[in-house]
Each structure stands twice: as structure tokens, then as C-alpha cells.
Amino acid sequence: MDLLRHLRYFVTVAEERHFGRAAERLHMAQPPLSQQIRRLEAEVGVELFVRTTRRVDLTAAGSAYLARARAILAEVDDAADEARRVAAGAVGHLAIGCVGSATYSLLPALSRRLAEELPGIDFAFRGEMLVADQVEALRTGAIDLALLRPPVDDAALAVTVLREERLVVAVPVGHRLAARKQVRVADLATADLIVHSAGRRSAMYDVVRGLFAEAGVTPRIRHEVGETSTLVTLVAGGLGVAVVPEPVGALTLDGVAYRPLVRPARSVELAVAHRAERTEPHLHRTLAVLQDLIRVSG
């Protein structure tokens, strides 16, 4: 710190070309300032100033030293500014993974809000991720936050439920169920069903199977897919119907209608997860923006 202080003293004297004015600018007495400059010259091993009774001028060595001193001080100031911004959560890098429905319904609004409120953070987004893949990506550090569906069986992760989402039925517009205002699970007993893949450990697969089991209905599963966009595309193609969270309706495709699912009514949770030991300010500022967006949008 003594060296940095000496550099600031030196630059001030070099700019003022006068010890008295430099001392005033530094809010100190002139004799101590002169002593500090002498000490700096002794450390450097050359004279940096030519002194007269009226003013001081830089020597050739002093001119060279001034350019480097200014650069060093600028770097130090930049480093301090960056440290303050990091501490305030204003800079950093963050990767966010999203389940299918959040990819369409929440991610567009979230990315806009983050760009507006946290422009110094470099965000990367990965959509259409299954929960098991998100949990693994959180463990390895491939993503920092995950918008996923509980339950999450990992004590190393902090999971916060954001909202409940109703289930709806996506049906082809020409399907008999499209004429209904609402659909019961029993109405799906003879319908070809499109579901998320069991082999890829989809949370929605377990939800749908549980829903049919509670209603005492055996599902006629005809197609299993890995991504929600593919699931809705197959519905649009008339290949079957699908039970999905209501926000999937944000993925509008010609040929698809969405109808509320009732009797029994069921909802699924949307949550945000991160590794519990993560305490970086920019991560928690991002969480605050996300939670405020959920609160406002409902």
C-alpha cells in the first residue's frame, strides 16, 4: 500500500508541477509530501523531478515513470471497481437449465428481465432439459441454476418451489375431446397417449402414470418422446393426446388445442435448484429477479 500511495503522490506532483498545490490537492502538508517523493526516488534509484524555487519538472526518467505509474493506478482502480461489482452481484457468468414447459412459458420473460436488470452478468440458457439431466449438470457445474420439477433427491441441492402449475390435455383440433370444455382422466381411457420417455427419467412420465393409476385407468401409451416440443408436434400431427403442464400452452402450434384436466384435478410444481454451497452474489441476485418475476406474473 505504501508503494501505491507513493505512486499517487508522484502522479499528483507531476500533474501540478508544484509541491504546494499538490499537497493541497492531496489534503496534506507540503513537507511530508516532499519527504515521500524523496523516499520514492531513493527506492527507484533515480531523480524523477528537477526542482527549482518556482516549480518542479519531470526528468526524462520521471516522464517514463509517470506513464507506467498512471497505467498501474488505472489497473488498480479497475480491479477495485470490478471487486465491488462482483461483491454487489453485478458481474459474473451463469448457466440456467430449464425443463420443457419453462423453456416456452418462463424463459423468454426471464431472459428479458435479466438483460434489463443484470446486464453485467453473462447468461447462458439450456432448454428442454429433463430433471435427471439437470441434477447431474448441477452436480458437475455444467449449469448453475435449474428450473425443474420436484421431487429432487439430492441433499447437496437447495430447491425452492416457485409455483404450482395446473395440468391440461393437449389434443388435436379434430379430436373428439377438442369439443369438450374440460377433460377427465376417464375420458382418456381410449385415447392414444403421447408421453415423455420413461427411459430418459422424465418427471412428467411419473406424474402422468400416477394420475392414471389414481383414476383407475390404464393408459394407452403409443409414443414416448424426449422433448416437450416433439410431444406437442406429434399432437398437432394427430398421433395422440398428451397431459402437460398448463404453461406448455405457450408453445402454440396449428392443430393443437388445450383443455383443462379435471376429476381429479392435479397440479405439478415448478422449482428452482442450485448447489447448496453456492453463495456468489450474482447467483442470488438472479434468484431474486426470478422469484420477483414469478410473483408478478403469477
PDB file of C-alpha atoms in Angstrom:
ATOM      1  CA  MET A   1       0.000   0.000   0.000  1.00  0.00           C
ATOM      2  CA  ASP A   2       2.959   2.345   0.621  1.00  0.00           C
ATOM      3  CA  LEU A   3       4.010   1.952  -3.000  1.00  0.00           C
ATOM      4  CA  LEU A   4       0.518   2.755  -4.267  1.00  0.00           C
ATOM      5  CA  ARG A   5       0.365   5.793  -2.012  1.00  0.00           C
ATOM      6  CA  HIS A   6       3.759   6.946  -3.272  1.00  0.00           C
ATOM      7  CA  LEU A   7       2.625   6.471  -6.864  1.00  0.00           C
ATOM      8  CA  ARG A   8      -0.450   8.609  -6.251  1.00  0.00           C
ATOM      9  CA  TYR A   9       1.703  11.290  -4.616  1.00  0.00           C
ATOM     10  CA  PHE A  10       4.119  11.178  -7.543  1.00  0.00           C
ATOM     11  CA  VAL A  11       1.381  11.475 -10.194  1.00  0.00           C
ATOM     12  CA  THR A  12      -0.221  14.406  -8.363  1.00  0.00           C
ATOM     13  CA  VAL A  13       3.067  16.311  -8.132  1.00  0.00           C
ATOM     14  CA  ALA A  14       3.802  15.525 -11.791  1.00  0.00           C
ATOM     15  CA  GLU A  15       0.412  16.920 -12.813  1.00  0.00           C
ATOM     16  CA  GLU A  16       0.617  20.049 -10.646  1.00  0.00           C
ATOM     17  CA  ARG A  17       4.340  20.714 -11.213  1.00  0.00           C
ATOM     18  CA  HIS A  18       4.286  22.276  -7.749  1.00  0.00           C
ATOM     19  CA  PHE A  19       4.635  20.699  -4.303  1.00  0.00           C
ATOM     20  CA  GLY A  20       2.383  23.237  -2.591  1.00  0.00           C
ATOM     21  CA  ARG A  21      -0.545  22.780  -4.979  1.00  0.00           C
ATOM     22  CA  ALA A  22      -0.037  19.022  -4.975  1.00  0.00           C
ATOM     23  CA  ALA A  23      -0.118  18.976  -1.161  1.00  0.00           C
ATOM     24  CA  GLU A  24      -3.372  20.954  -1.151  1.00  0.00           C
ATOM     25  CA  ARG A  25      -4.906  18.562  -3.636  1.00  0.00           C
ATOM     26  CA  LEU A  26      -3.835  15.600  -1.501  1.00  0.00           C
ATOM     27  CA  HIS A  27      -5.073  17.269   1.706  1.00  0.00           C
ATOM     28  CA  MET A  28      -1.694  17.041   3.399  1.00  0.00           C
ATOM     29  CA  ALA A  29       1.174  19.306   4.417  1.00  0.00           C
ATOM     30  CA  GLN A  30       3.937  20.045   1.929  1.00  0.00           C
ATOM     31  CA  PRO A  31       6.986  18.839   3.941  1.00  0.00           C
ATOM     32  CA  PRO A  32       5.700  15.244   4.366  1.00  0.00           C
ATOM     33  CA  LEU A  33       4.841  15.155   0.654  1.00  0.00           C
ATOM     34  CA  SER A  34       8.363  16.251  -0.297  1.00  0.00           C
ATOM     35  CA  GLN A  35       9.777  13.585   2.025  1.00  0.00           C
ATOM     36  CA  GLN A  36       7.624  10.871   0.457  1.00  0.00           C
ATOM     37  CA  ILE A  37       8.727  11.846  -3.053  1.00  0.00           C
ATOM     38  CA  ARG A  38      12.375  11.768  -1.934  1.00  0.00           C
ATOM     39  CA  ARG A  39      11.786   8.316  -0.484  1.00  0.00           C
ATOM     40  CA  LEU A  40      10.239   7.144  -3.760  1.00  0.00           C
ATOM     41  CA  GLU A  41      13.204   8.463  -5.733  1.00  0.00           C
ATOM     42  CA  ALA A  42      15.522   6.609  -3.380  1.00  0.00           C
ATOM     43  CA  GLU A  43      13.603   3.374  -3.907  1.00  0.00           C
ATOM     44  CA  VAL A  44      13.608   3.798  -7.687  1.00  0.00           C
ATOM     45  CA  GLY A  45      17.279   4.862  -7.657  1.00  0.00           C
ATOM     46  CA  VAL A  46      16.926   7.924  -9.945  1.00  0.00           C
ATOM     47  CA  GLU A  47      15.739  11.508  -9.681  1.00  0.00           C
ATOM     48  CA  LEU A  48      12.223  11.868 -11.001  1.00  0.00           C
ATOM     49  CA  PHE A  49      11.944  15.662 -10.686  1.00  0.00           C
ATOM     50  CA  VAL A  50      14.123  18.684 -11.348  1.00  0.00           C
ATOM     51  CA  ARG A  51      13.324  21.113  -8.543  1.00  0.00           C
ATOM     52  CA  THR A  52      13.514  24.934  -8.724  1.00  0.00           C
ATOM     53  CA  THR A  53      12.267  27.601  -6.362  1.00  0.00           C
ATOM     54  CA  ARG A  54       9.174  28.182  -8.504  1.00  0.00           C
ATOM     55  CA  ARG A  55       8.216  24.748  -9.779  1.00  0.00           C
ATOM     56  CA  VAL A  56       9.258  21.190 -10.395  1.00  0.00           C
ATOM     57  CA  ASP A  57       9.679  19.477 -13.750  1.00  0.00           C
ATOM     58  CA  LEU A  58       9.933  15.852 -14.671  1.00  0.00           C
ATOM     59  CA  THR A  59      13.249  14.394 -15.642  1.00  0.00           C
ATOM     60  CA  ALA A  60      13.374  12.073 -18.645  1.00  0.00           C
ATOM     61  CA  ALA A  61      13.235   9.159 -16.199  1.00  0.00           C
ATOM     62  CA  GLY A  62      10.330  10.830 -14.427  1.00  0.00           C
ATOM     63  CA  SER A  63       8.356  11.130 -17.670  1.00  0.00           C
ATOM     64  CA  ALA A  64       8.818   7.430 -18.356  1.00  0.00           C
ATOM     65  CA  TYR A  65       7.899   6.587 -14.771  1.00  0.00           C
ATOM     66  CA  LEU A  66       4.764   8.762 -14.974  1.00  0.00           C
ATOM     67  CA  ALA A  67       3.320   6.811 -17.911  1.00  0.00           C
ATOM     68  CA  ARG A  68       3.786   3.484 -16.138  1.00  0.00           C
ATOM     69  CA  ALA A  69       2.564   4.869 -12.795  1.00  0.00           C
ATOM     70  CA  ARG A  70      -0.669   6.083 -14.384  1.00  0.00           C
ATOM     71  CA  ALA A  71      -1.212   2.703 -16.034  1.00  0.00           C
ATOM     72  CA  ILE A  72      -0.603   0.868 -12.747  1.00  0.00           C
ATOM     73  CA  LEU A  73      -3.017   3.112 -10.842  1.00  0.00           C
ATOM     74  CA  ALA A  74      -5.644   2.738 -13.551  1.00  0.00           C
ATOM     75  CA  GLU A  75      -5.353  -1.055 -13.318  1.00  0.00           C
ATOM     76  CA  VAL A  76      -5.622  -0.904  -9.530  1.00  0.00           C
ATOM     77  CA  ASP A  77      -8.723   1.286  -9.766  1.00  0.00           C
ATOM     78  CA  ASP A  78     -10.254  -1.052 -12.337  1.00  0.00           C
ATOM     79  CA  ALA A  79      -9.527  -4.045 -10.123  1.00  0.00           C
ATOM     80  CA  ALA A  80     -11.178  -2.358  -7.146  1.00  0.00           C
ATOM     81  CA  ASP A  81     -14.195  -1.414  -9.243  1.00  0.00           C
ATOM     82  CA  GLU A  82     -14.534  -4.968 -10.526  1.00  0.00           C
ATOM     83  CA  ALA A  83     -14.250  -6.348  -6.991  1.00  0.00           C
ATOM     84  CA  ARG A  84     -17.044  -4.037  -5.848  1.00  0.00           C
ATOM     85  CA  ARG A  85     -19.226  -5.085  -8.791  1.00  0.00           C
ATOM     86  CA  VAL A  86     -18.609  -8.758  -8.052  1.00  0.00           C
ATOM     87  CA  ALA A  87     -19.487  -8.226  -4.387  1.00  0.00           C
ATOM     88  CA  ALA A  88     -22.682  -6.468  -5.480  1.00  0.00           C
ATOM     89  CA  GLY A  89     -23.605  -9.361  -7.780  1.00  0.00           C
ATOM     90  CA  ALA A  90     -23.440  -7.155 -10.863  1.00  0.00           C
ATOM     91  CA  VAL A  91     -20.989  -9.275 -12.886  1.00  0.00           C
ATOM     92  CA  GLY A  92     -20.313 -12.959 -13.456  1.00  0.00           C
ATOM     93  CA  HIS A  93     -21.343 -15.906 -15.601  1.00  0.00           C
ATOM     94  CA  LEU A  94     -24.394 -18.066 -15.010  1.00  0.00           C
ATOM     95  CA  ALA A  95     -25.827 -21.051 -16.904  1.00  0.00           C
ATOM     96  CA  ILE A  96     -29.518 -21.826 -16.419  1.00  0.00           C
ATOM     97  CA  GLY A  97     -31.186 -25.090 -17.400  1.00  0.00           C
ATOM     98  CA  CYS A  98     -34.943 -25.312 -17.989  1.00  0.00           C
ATOM     99  CA  VAL A  99     -37.486 -28.097 -18.212  1.00  0.00           C
ATOM    100  CA  GLY A 100     -39.578 -28.078 -21.370  1.00  0.00           C
ATOM    101  CA  SER A 101     -42.583 -26.078 -20.172  1.00  0.00           C
ATOM    102  CA  ALA A 102     -40.400 -23.404 -18.535  1.00  0.00           C
ATOM    103  CA  THR A 103     -38.452 -23.130 -21.791  1.00  0.00           C
ATOM    104  CA  TYR A 104     -41.544 -21.778 -23.558  1.00  0.00           C
ATOM    105  CA  SER A 105     -43.521 -20.061 -20.829  1.00  0.00           C
ATOM    106  CA  LEU A 106     -40.919 -18.571 -18.487  1.00  0.00           C
ATOM    107  CA  LEU A 107     -37.574 -18.379 -20.256  1.00  0.00           C
ATOM    108  CA  PRO A 108     -38.486 -15.577 -22.732  1.00  0.00           C
ATOM    109  CA  ALA A 109     -39.677 -13.223 -19.982  1.00  0.00           C
ATOM    110  CA  LEU A 110     -36.854 -14.246 -17.647  1.00  0.00           C
ATOM    111  CA  SER A 111     -34.126 -13.618 -20.213  1.00  0.00           C
ATOM    112  CA  ARG A 112     -35.547 -10.148 -20.921  1.00  0.00           C
ATOM    113  CA  ARG A 113     -35.707  -9.239 -17.223  1.00  0.00           C
ATOM    114  CA  LEU A 114     -32.188 -10.474 -16.569  1.00  0.00           C
ATOM    115  CA  ALA A 115     -30.827  -8.493 -19.519  1.00  0.00           C
ATOM    116  CA  GLU A 116     -32.532  -5.357 -18.181  1.00  0.00           C
ATOM    117  CA  GLU A 117     -31.674  -5.704 -14.501  1.00  0.00           C
ATOM    118  CA  LEU A 118     -28.334  -7.557 -14.572  1.00  0.00           C
ATOM    119  CA  PRO A 119     -26.643  -6.514 -17.827  1.00  0.00           C
ATOM    120  CA  GLY A 120     -23.171  -7.222 -16.464  1.00  0.00           C
ATOM    121  CA  ILE A 121     -23.849 -10.934 -15.990  1.00  0.00           C
ATOM    122  CA  ASP A 122     -23.189 -13.283 -18.897  1.00  0.00           C
ATOM    123  CA  PHE A 123     -26.152 -15.671 -19.019  1.00  0.00           C
ATOM    124  CA  ALA A 124     -26.330 -18.944 -20.937  1.00  0.00           C
ATOM    125  CA  PHE A 125     -29.560 -20.901 -21.229  1.00  0.00           C
ATOM    126  CA  ARG A 126     -30.193 -24.602 -21.893  1.00  0.00           C
ATOM    127  CA  GLY A 127     -33.778 -25.500 -22.704  1.00  0.00           C
ATOM    128  CA  GLU A 128     -35.696 -28.767 -22.868  1.00  0.00           C
ATOM    129  CA  MET A 129     -33.683 -30.445 -20.084  1.00  0.00           C
ATOM    130  CA  LEU A 130     -35.092 -33.396 -18.185  1.00  0.00           C
ATOM    131  CA  VAL A 131     -34.862 -33.219 -14.389  1.00  0.00           C
ATOM    132  CA  ALA A 132     -32.330 -36.038 -14.075  1.00  0.00           C
ATOM    133  CA  ASP A 133     -30.090 -34.310 -16.617  1.00  0.00           C
ATOM    134  CA  GLN A 134     -30.440 -31.003 -14.760  1.00  0.00           C
ATOM    135  CA  VAL A 135     -29.474 -32.574 -11.432  1.00  0.00           C
ATOM    136  CA  GLU A 136     -26.388 -34.135 -12.996  1.00  0.00           C
ATOM    137  CA  ALA A 137     -25.494 -30.829 -14.680  1.00  0.00           C
ATOM    138  CA  LEU A 138     -25.786 -29.033 -11.321  1.00  0.00           C
ATOM    139  CA  ARG A 139     -23.505 -31.610  -9.718  1.00  0.00           C
ATOM    140  CA  THR A 140     -20.829 -31.237 -12.394  1.00  0.00           C
ATOM    141  CA  GLY A 141     -21.118 -27.452 -12.669  1.00  0.00           C
ATOM    142  CA  ALA A 142     -22.357 -27.552 -16.273  1.00  0.00           C
ATOM    143  CA  ILE A 143     -25.264 -25.352 -15.137  1.00  0.00           C
ATOM    144  CA  ASP A 144     -25.622 -23.106 -12.096  1.00  0.00           C
ATOM    145  CA  LEU A 145     -29.397 -22.885 -11.759  1.00  0.00           C
ATOM    146  CA  ALA A 146     -32.125 -25.297 -12.814  1.00  0.00           C
ATOM    147  CA  LEU A 147     -35.815 -24.677 -13.377  1.00  0.00           C
ATOM    148  CA  LEU A 148     -37.154 -28.155 -12.752  1.00  0.00           C
ATOM    149  CA  ARG A 149     -39.902 -30.282 -11.288  1.00  0.00           C
ATOM    150  CA  PRO A 150     -39.631 -31.793  -7.804  1.00  0.00           C
ATOM    151  CA  PRO A 151     -39.035 -34.143  -6.193  1.00  0.00           C
ATOM    152  CA  VAL A 152     -35.263 -33.808  -6.254  1.00  0.00           C
ATOM    153  CA  ASP A 153     -33.499 -36.443  -4.186  1.00  0.00           C
ATOM    154  CA  ASP A 154     -30.132 -34.774  -3.613  1.00  0.00           C
ATOM    155  CA  ALA A 155     -29.188 -33.254  -0.256  1.00  0.00           C
ATOM    156  CA  ALA A 156     -26.431 -31.223  -1.914  1.00  0.00           C
ATOM    157  CA  LEU A 157     -29.008 -29.135  -3.784  1.00  0.00           C
ATOM    158  CA  ALA A 158     -31.119 -26.278  -2.455  1.00  0.00           C
ATOM    159  CA  VAL A 159     -34.598 -26.473  -4.003  1.00  0.00           C
ATOM    160  CA  THR A 160     -37.198 -23.702  -3.797  1.00  0.00           C
ATOM    161  CA  VAL A 161     -40.711 -24.198  -5.154  1.00  0.00           C
ATOM    162  CA  LEU A 162     -41.726 -21.253  -7.344  1.00  0.00           C
ATOM    163  CA  ARG A 163     -45.334 -22.062  -8.241  1.00  0.00           C
ATOM    164  CA  GLU A 164     -47.979 -24.709  -8.836  1.00  0.00           C
ATOM    165  CA  GLU A 165     -48.957 -25.390 -12.456  1.00  0.00           C
ATOM    166  CA  ARG A 166     -52.239 -26.991 -13.463  1.00  0.00           C
ATOM    167  CA  LEU A 167     -52.303 -29.935 -15.816  1.00  0.00           C
ATOM    168  CA  VAL A 168     -54.081 -29.673 -19.152  1.00  0.00           C
ATOM    169  CA  VAL A 169     -54.649 -32.015 -22.063  1.00  0.00           C
ATOM    170  CA  ALA A 170     -53.170 -31.191 -25.454  1.00  0.00           C
ATOM    171  CA  VAL A 171     -55.427 -32.622 -28.172  1.00  0.00           C
ATOM    172  CA  PRO A 172     -55.530 -32.405 -31.971  1.00  0.00           C
ATOM    173  CA  VAL A 173     -58.126 -29.836 -33.034  1.00  0.00           C
ATOM    174  CA  GLY A 174     -60.096 -32.501 -34.890  1.00  0.00           C
ATOM    175  CA  HIS A 175     -60.151 -34.912 -31.956  1.00  0.00           C
ATOM    176  CA  ARG A 176     -63.425 -35.689 -30.184  1.00  0.00           C
ATOM    177  CA  LEU A 177     -62.022 -34.228 -26.937  1.00  0.00           C
ATOM    178  CA  ALA A 178     -61.344 -30.860 -28.581  1.00  0.00           C
ATOM    179  CA  ALA A 179     -65.096 -30.204 -28.442  1.00  0.00           C
ATOM    180  CA  ARG A 180     -65.058 -30.517 -24.633  1.00  0.00           C
ATOM    181  CA  LYS A 181     -64.621 -27.527 -22.339  1.00  0.00           C
ATOM    182  CA  GLN A 182     -62.782 -29.765 -19.905  1.00  0.00           C
ATOM    183  CA  VAL A 183     -61.454 -33.306 -19.846  1.00  0.00           C
ATOM    184  CA  ARG A 184     -61.417 -36.028 -17.183  1.00  0.00           C
ATOM    185  CA  VAL A 185     -58.767 -38.716 -16.903  1.00  0.00           C
ATOM    186  CA  ALA A 186     -61.541 -41.259 -17.579  1.00  0.00           C
ATOM    187  CA  ASP A 187     -62.124 -39.568 -20.943  1.00  0.00           C
ATOM    188  CA  LEU A 188     -58.593 -40.523 -21.923  1.00  0.00           C
ATOM    189  CA  ALA A 189     -59.091 -44.258 -21.388  1.00  0.00           C
ATOM    190  CA  THR A 190     -59.472 -44.970 -25.113  1.00  0.00           C
ATOM    191  CA  ALA A 191     -57.237 -42.195 -26.425  1.00  0.00           C
ATOM    192  CA  ASP A 192     -53.784 -42.776 -27.833  1.00  0.00           C
ATOM    193  CA  LEU A 193     -51.399 -41.162 -25.391  1.00  0.00           C
ATOM    194  CA  ILE A 194     -48.104 -39.377 -26.067  1.00  0.00           C
ATOM    195  CA  VAL A 195     -45.836 -39.129 -23.031  1.00  0.00           C
ATOM    196  CA  HIS A 196     -42.330 -38.109 -22.088  1.00  0.00           C
ATOM    197  CA  SER A 197     -39.915 -41.003 -22.210  1.00  0.00           C
ATOM    198  CA  ALA A 198     -39.660 -43.289 -19.207  1.00  0.00           C
ATOM    199  CA  GLY A 199     -36.210 -44.355 -20.357  1.00  0.00           C
ATOM    200  CA  ARG A 200     -34.913 -40.782 -20.059  1.00  0.00           C
ATOM    201  CA  ARG A 201     -36.242 -40.488 -16.492  1.00  0.00           C
ATOM    202  CA  SER A 202     -38.801 -37.765 -17.157  1.00  0.00           C
ATOM    203  CA  ALA A 203     -40.585 -36.328 -14.121  1.00  0.00           C
ATOM    204  CA  MET A 204     -43.733 -35.831 -16.208  1.00  0.00           C
ATOM    205  CA  TYR A 205     -43.802 -39.535 -17.123  1.00  0.00           C
ATOM    206  CA  ASP A 206     -44.176 -40.419 -13.448  1.00  0.00           C
ATOM    207  CA  VAL A 207     -46.804 -37.697 -12.966  1.00  0.00           C
ATOM    208  CA  VAL A 208     -48.929 -38.978 -15.841  1.00  0.00           C
ATOM    209  CA  ARG A 209     -48.652 -42.634 -14.809  1.00  0.00           C
ATOM    210  CA  GLY A 210     -49.597 -41.672 -11.246  1.00  0.00           C
ATOM    211  CA  LEU A 211     -52.564 -39.657 -12.481  1.00  0.00           C
ATOM    212  CA  PHE A 212     -53.960 -42.596 -14.445  1.00  0.00           C
ATOM    213  CA  ALA A 213     -53.306 -45.023 -11.573  1.00  0.00           C
ATOM    214  CA  GLU A 214     -55.263 -42.839  -9.142  1.00  0.00           C
ATOM    215  CA  ALA A 215     -58.177 -42.717 -11.558  1.00  0.00           C
ATOM    216  CA  GLY A 216     -58.066 -46.473 -12.095  1.00  0.00           C
ATOM    217  CA  VAL A 217     -57.455 -46.035 -15.820  1.00  0.00           C
ATOM    218  CA  THR A 218     -54.901 -47.937 -17.874  1.00  0.00           C
ATOM    219  CA  PRO A 219     -53.171 -45.525 -20.268  1.00  0.00           C
ATOM    220  CA  ARG A 220     -52.793 -46.435 -23.936  1.00  0.00           C
ATOM    221  CA  ILE A 221     -49.270 -45.138 -24.440  1.00  0.00           C
ATOM    222  CA  ARG A 222     -48.475 -45.034 -28.141  1.00  0.00           C
ATOM    223  CA  HIS A 223     -45.473 -42.707 -28.317  1.00  0.00           C
ATOM    224  CA  GLU A 224     -42.672 -41.746 -25.913  1.00  0.00           C
ATOM    225  CA  VAL A 225     -40.588 -38.666 -26.683  1.00  0.00           C
ATOM    226  CA  GLY A 226     -37.681 -36.867 -25.093  1.00  0.00           C
ATOM    227  CA  GLU A 227     -38.664 -33.229 -25.613  1.00  0.00           C
ATOM    228  CA  THR A 228     -41.864 -31.290 -24.971  1.00  0.00           C
ATOM    229  CA  SER A 229     -41.665 -29.595 -28.360  1.00  0.00           C
ATOM    230  CA  THR A 230     -41.663 -33.008 -30.042  1.00  0.00           C
ATOM    231  CA  LEU A 231     -44.570 -34.138 -27.881  1.00  0.00           C
ATOM    232  CA  VAL A 232     -46.730 -31.160 -28.920  1.00  0.00           C
ATOM    233  CA  THR A 233     -45.686 -31.585 -32.555  1.00  0.00           C
ATOM    234  CA  LEU A 234     -46.946 -35.173 -32.527  1.00  0.00           C
ATOM    235  CA  VAL A 235     -50.227 -33.978 -31.040  1.00  0.00           C
ATOM    236  CA  ALA A 236     -50.507 -31.423 -33.858  1.00  0.00           C
ATOM    237  CA  GLY A 237     -49.934 -34.277 -36.290  1.00  0.00           C
ATOM    238  CA  GLY A 238     -52.938 -36.131 -34.899  1.00  0.00           C
ATOM    239  CA  LEU A 239     -50.921 -39.003 -33.419  1.00  0.00           C
ATOM    240  CA  GLY A 240     -52.466 -38.777 -29.977  1.00  0.00           C
ATOM    241  CA  VAL A 241     -53.158 -36.625 -26.928  1.00  0.00           C
ATOM    242  CA  ALA A 242     -50.857 -35.570 -24.086  1.00  0.00           C
ATOM    243  CA  VAL A 243     -51.149 -34.455 -20.479  1.00  0.00           C
ATOM    244  CA  VAL A 244     -48.892 -31.456 -19.951  1.00  0.00           C
ATOM    245  CA  PRO A 245     -48.417 -28.562 -17.522  1.00  0.00           C
ATOM    246  CA  GLU A 246     -50.566 -25.561 -18.437  1.00  0.00           C
ATOM    247  CA  PRO A 247     -47.584 -23.317 -19.409  1.00  0.00           C
ATOM    248  CA  VAL A 248     -46.878 -25.649 -22.339  1.00  0.00           C
ATOM    249  CA  GLY A 249     -49.784 -23.803 -23.943  1.00  0.00           C
ATOM    250  CA  ALA A 250     -47.299 -21.024 -24.649  1.00  0.00           C
ATOM    251  CA  LEU A 251     -45.950 -23.343 -27.351  1.00  0.00           C
ATOM    252  CA  THR A 252     -48.676 -22.597 -29.887  1.00  0.00           C
ATOM    253  CA  LEU A 253     -48.863 -24.874 -32.909  1.00  0.00           C
ATOM    254  CA  ASP A 254     -51.563 -25.069 -35.556  1.00  0.00           C
ATOM    255  CA  GLY A 255     -53.674 -28.125 -34.962  1.00  0.00           C
ATOM    256  CA  VAL A 256     -53.342 -28.248 -31.167  1.00  0.00           C
ATOM    257  CA  ALA A 257     -55.980 -27.318 -28.587  1.00  0.00           C
ATOM    258  CA  TYR A 258     -55.523 -27.298 -24.804  1.00  0.00           C
ATOM    259  CA  ARG A 259     -58.282 -28.327 -22.427  1.00  0.00           C
ATOM    260  CA  PRO A 260     -58.287 -28.238 -18.587  1.00  0.00           C
ATOM    261  CA  LEU A 261     -57.898 -31.596 -16.872  1.00  0.00           C
ATOM    262  CA  VAL A 262     -60.373 -32.215 -14.040  1.00  0.00           C
ATOM    263  CA  ARG A 263     -61.673 -35.002 -11.770  1.00  0.00           C
ATOM    264  CA  PRO A 264     -59.269 -35.492 -10.202  1.00  0.00           C
ATOM    265  CA  ALA A 265     -57.597 -32.147 -10.634  1.00  0.00           C
ATOM    266  CA  ARG A 266     -53.836 -32.254 -10.338  1.00  0.00           C
ATOM    267  CA  SER A 267     -51.024 -29.741 -10.490  1.00  0.00           C
ATOM    268  CA  VAL A 268     -47.257 -30.026 -10.667  1.00  0.00           C
ATOM    269  CA  GLU A 269     -44.642 -27.860  -9.034  1.00  0.00           C
ATOM    270  CA  LEU A 270     -42.048 -25.729 -10.764  1.00  0.00           C
ATOM    271  CA  ALA A 271     -38.951 -25.150  -8.639  1.00  0.00           C
ATOM    272  CA  VAL A 272     -35.504 -23.606  -8.907  1.00  0.00           C
ATOM    273  CA  ALA A 273     -32.459 -25.524  -7.708  1.00  0.00           C
ATOM    274  CA  HIS A 274     -28.768 -24.834  -7.201  1.00  0.00           C
ATOM    275  CA  ARG A 275     -25.929 -26.384  -5.267  1.00  0.00           C
ATOM    276  CA  ALA A 276     -26.474 -25.515  -1.625  1.00  0.00           C
ATOM    277  CA  GLU A 277     -22.927 -24.267  -1.024  1.00  0.00           C
ATOM    278  CA  ARG A 278     -23.154 -21.666  -3.796  1.00  0.00           C
ATOM    279  CA  THR A 279     -23.134 -18.203  -2.194  1.00  0.00           C
ATOM    280  CA  GLU A 280     -21.990 -15.969  -5.051  1.00  0.00           C
ATOM    281  CA  PRO A 281     -23.837 -12.627  -5.033  1.00  0.00           C
ATOM    282  CA  HIS A 282     -24.649 -12.743  -8.757  1.00  0.00           C
ATOM    283  CA  LEU A 283     -26.373 -16.116  -8.348  1.00  0.00           C
ATOM    284  CA  HIS A 284     -28.559 -14.854  -5.526  1.00  0.00           C
ATOM    285  CA  ARG A 285     -29.392 -11.638  -7.389  1.00  0.00           C
ATOM    286  CA  THR A 286     -30.518 -13.798 -10.301  1.00  0.00           C
ATOM    287  CA  LEU A 287     -32.687 -15.841  -7.938  1.00  0.00           C
ATOM    288  CA  ALA A 288     -34.263 -12.631  -6.649  1.00  0.00           C
ATOM    289  CA  VAL A 289     -35.117 -11.491 -10.187  1.00  0.00           C
ATOM    290  CA  LEU A 290     -36.602 -14.908 -10.967  1.00  0.00           C
ATOM    291  CA  GLN A 291     -38.724 -15.002  -7.820  1.00  0.00           C
ATOM    292  CA  ASP A 292     -39.981 -11.456  -8.416  1.00  0.00           C
ATOM    293  CA  LEU A 293     -40.929 -12.380 -11.988  1.00  0.00           C
ATOM    294  CA  ILE A 294     -42.898 -15.381 -10.702  1.00  0.00           C
ATOM    295  CA  ARG A 295     -44.592 -13.241  -8.060  1.00  0.00           C
ATOM    296  CA  VAL A 296     -45.671 -10.608 -10.588  1.00  0.00           C
ATOM    297  CA  SER A 297     -46.717 -12.993 -13.337  1.00  0.00           C
ATOM    298  CA  GLY A 298     -48.422 -15.441 -11.005  1.00  0.00           C
TER     299      GLY A 298
END
